């Protein structure tokens, strides 16, 4: 036994001694040509060994080689497929005898690898992949290597890899693209299965088309467990600096950190403490963004979850309002690609002064029309302050404190084709809007809504009105025509597709107040109907409907409106600041018009209507005072200053009108007051805003109302009052001369009738006098006729002319 043991020791010593002596006995450089021949026989490539080959056996089987190169495949541009300046591989001998592979650091210096694809799509390594071998040879070798006859290694250990000054070039002739990895350096710690290994790599990458370049650094600890198919990159630090004229950015700095774990058996991948930072700029545009999250993904069922997502970004761009935008987003995100769903929960978005929270669910992600639903809450913000920060100029408003409170909250659903705010709550200053709003087909929007607004003062949001009273300057007709000649937006009206209901609790606009406004709109294909419209206003009611028909070459307007028991004085006071008419108004109007401009519609306005006012006054005209002034002027007198209001009171004012091509015709105006009875006829020219109207004012037999005591002697007279001028400046005048001329003519007729009676007798004379339209004087009717008077010849007095009668009448009256 002792002898056997000694023999074994002797054999081992002899083998070790032989291995040590082998490099001294055999020179591997003597076999360079044979090695090259074998490589060429196997690959069809030429292996060139320019440097010496160093070989050692104990305690390491070490192979050291100088410069070597492998020729390229035929038909490709590069001279070499691969070229190496130096290589070193060392394997420990003793562990290898125990079926354990223990390698020292693998060193590869100056690697140049040329990868190419020709226009036909063939690469210069296809032949190395076994395509040039006889059919079945690859399969046969695979069978031999998998039949289990070769002894398996019990363990593999590599002390590390050191790759320095490597260059990998890629050229694709089919796309005219080329890339290169230059100055590639790779260093690793010992590679032990299942144990972390530090890896450090850096290189430059260049692209000719598009023109770009970047420098990349990567540091991490790698765990590779092939047996359990588990892989990990812990403490990953990836940075790159990239620049290129044809890229979306001129220069960018990108960094990525995290811990990546992959279990390919369970098909699970997770990234803990993931963070991505990007700084990029181009011209005057720049972005500084950071993203962090914890990511987990199940590759088997295609489910991915991102927890605690946090995205911050600062964007600088002259095109942005204020040239700058700040964004901060937090959320939890989950995606199920099998179900094609995506969920954003506990979403919080800060954009400038906006704070938005909510939840969003998306479905049918891979379809042409993905759907989404959720709820969004835009917290209260100051829109005026936000606009100032964003350098957005708001239109001037009468109230500078508007837009200081805005809030929006909605539950919604939609797609790339439609949006439906099923529950909408909007706060604008002191106003609150609720309801629903839907938009269908964004390419040609169809809008449907049902909204309720509690109250709003629209005047606060309109441009301020100048406090300085500007003098009224007559506008030349040509200027007026030009102002109204602008064409109505018929094409825009044809595009409106809206159906909805709007209710407003309280409304102020143009100074007027109304309540309980109800409006329904139905617009499609150029036909717009506002029907019904109703409102409570000034202790009365308004009802009406309006139709706009833009389907033809011109716009057709139809109006049907009713006012009931409206206090018109306060209405006009709020509307224009001047309550020209007061009283309780009732009115109806049905009008139509058509045209391409507002002026044309005025010129074609046709229809009819009626109106009535009770217990009111017509302000700006004191008919009684005008009569007094006319009376005094005829007598050459001057009335003392009067403090009587410049108005004409009436208990009722009624009338009707017809409209023909913009001309309003009224022939039955009737006003009753304690002093006067007024009948009126005339016309109003809407396009020119002109008035041509005649009032016939009768003094009634009363001394009550508007101080009628000094007009008692005019009782029974009908006084014509002409009103001319414009809407803005009406000009009333009293035609007293014509009035007295008529009176004088009547008296002359009466005297002629008396003369006929004297000459022809009472019966025949009275008959002729009646034919003249005169009344028999009381004196003629009551005085007895003496016989002497009948027979005595009398000399006739010459008849008075109308002018003489007028003079006498003026003397007697004034």
mmCIF file of C-alpha atoms in Angstrom, residues 18 77 135 164 178 203 254 266-267 270 275 338 369 399 411 421 423 480 487 518 546 553 599 654 669 698 758 791:
data_model
loop_
_atom_site.group_PDB
_atom_site.id
_atom_site.type_symbol
_atom_site.label_atom_id
_atom_site.label_comp_id
_atom_site.label_asym_id
_atom_site.label_seq_id
_atom_site.Cartn_x
_atom_site.Cartn_y
_atom_site.Cartn_z
ATOM 1 C CA UNK A 18 6.091 17.653 -17.809
ATOM 2 C CA UNK A 77 -16.260 47.151 -47.168
ATOM 3 C CA UNK A 135 -26.930 20.796 -44.206
ATOM 4 C CA UNK A 164 -9.955 48.398 -22.983
ATOM 5 C CA UNK A 178 -23.952 53.942 -39.385
ATOM 6 C CA UNK A 203 -17.779 54.463 -24.120
ATOM 7 C CA UNK A 254 -29.445 61.983 -18.780
ATOM 8 C CA UNK A 266 -41.716 33.623 -12.308
ATOM 9 C CA UNK A 267 -41.611 36.204 -15.130
ATOM 10 C CA UNK A 270 -39.034 45.014 -10.505
ATOM 11 C CA UNK A 275 -35.129 57.641 -10.878
ATOM 12 C CA UNK A 338 -53.966 42.037 -21.817
ATOM 13 C CA UNK A 369 -60.300 54.985 -30.188
ATOM 14 C CA UNK A 399 -64.498 95.235 -12.451
ATOM 15 C CA UNK A 411 -66.896 63.545 -13.335
ATOM 16 C CA UNK A 421 -68.664 66.040 -18.391
ATOM 17 C CA UNK A 423 -71.316 66.120 -13.551
ATOM 18 C CA UNK A 480 -73.117 104.691 -40.670
ATOM 19 C CA UNK A 487 -70.812 90.676 -43.284
ATOM 20 C CA UNK A 518 -84.839 79.863 -19.166
ATOM 21 C CA UNK A 546 -85.835 83.678 -32.002
ATOM 22 C CA UNK A 553 -77.079 83.061 -49.098
ATOM 23 C CA UNK A 599 -78.148 96.968 -41.981
ATOM 24 C CA UNK A 654 -102.018 101.962 -26.696
ATOM 25 C CA UNK A 669 -101.708 105.670 -31.127
ATOM 26 C CA UNK A 698 -106.976 117.560 -27.491
ATOM 27 C CA UNK A 758 -131.048 135.230 -43.889
ATOM 28 C CA UNK A 791 -138.961 143.020 -45.716
#
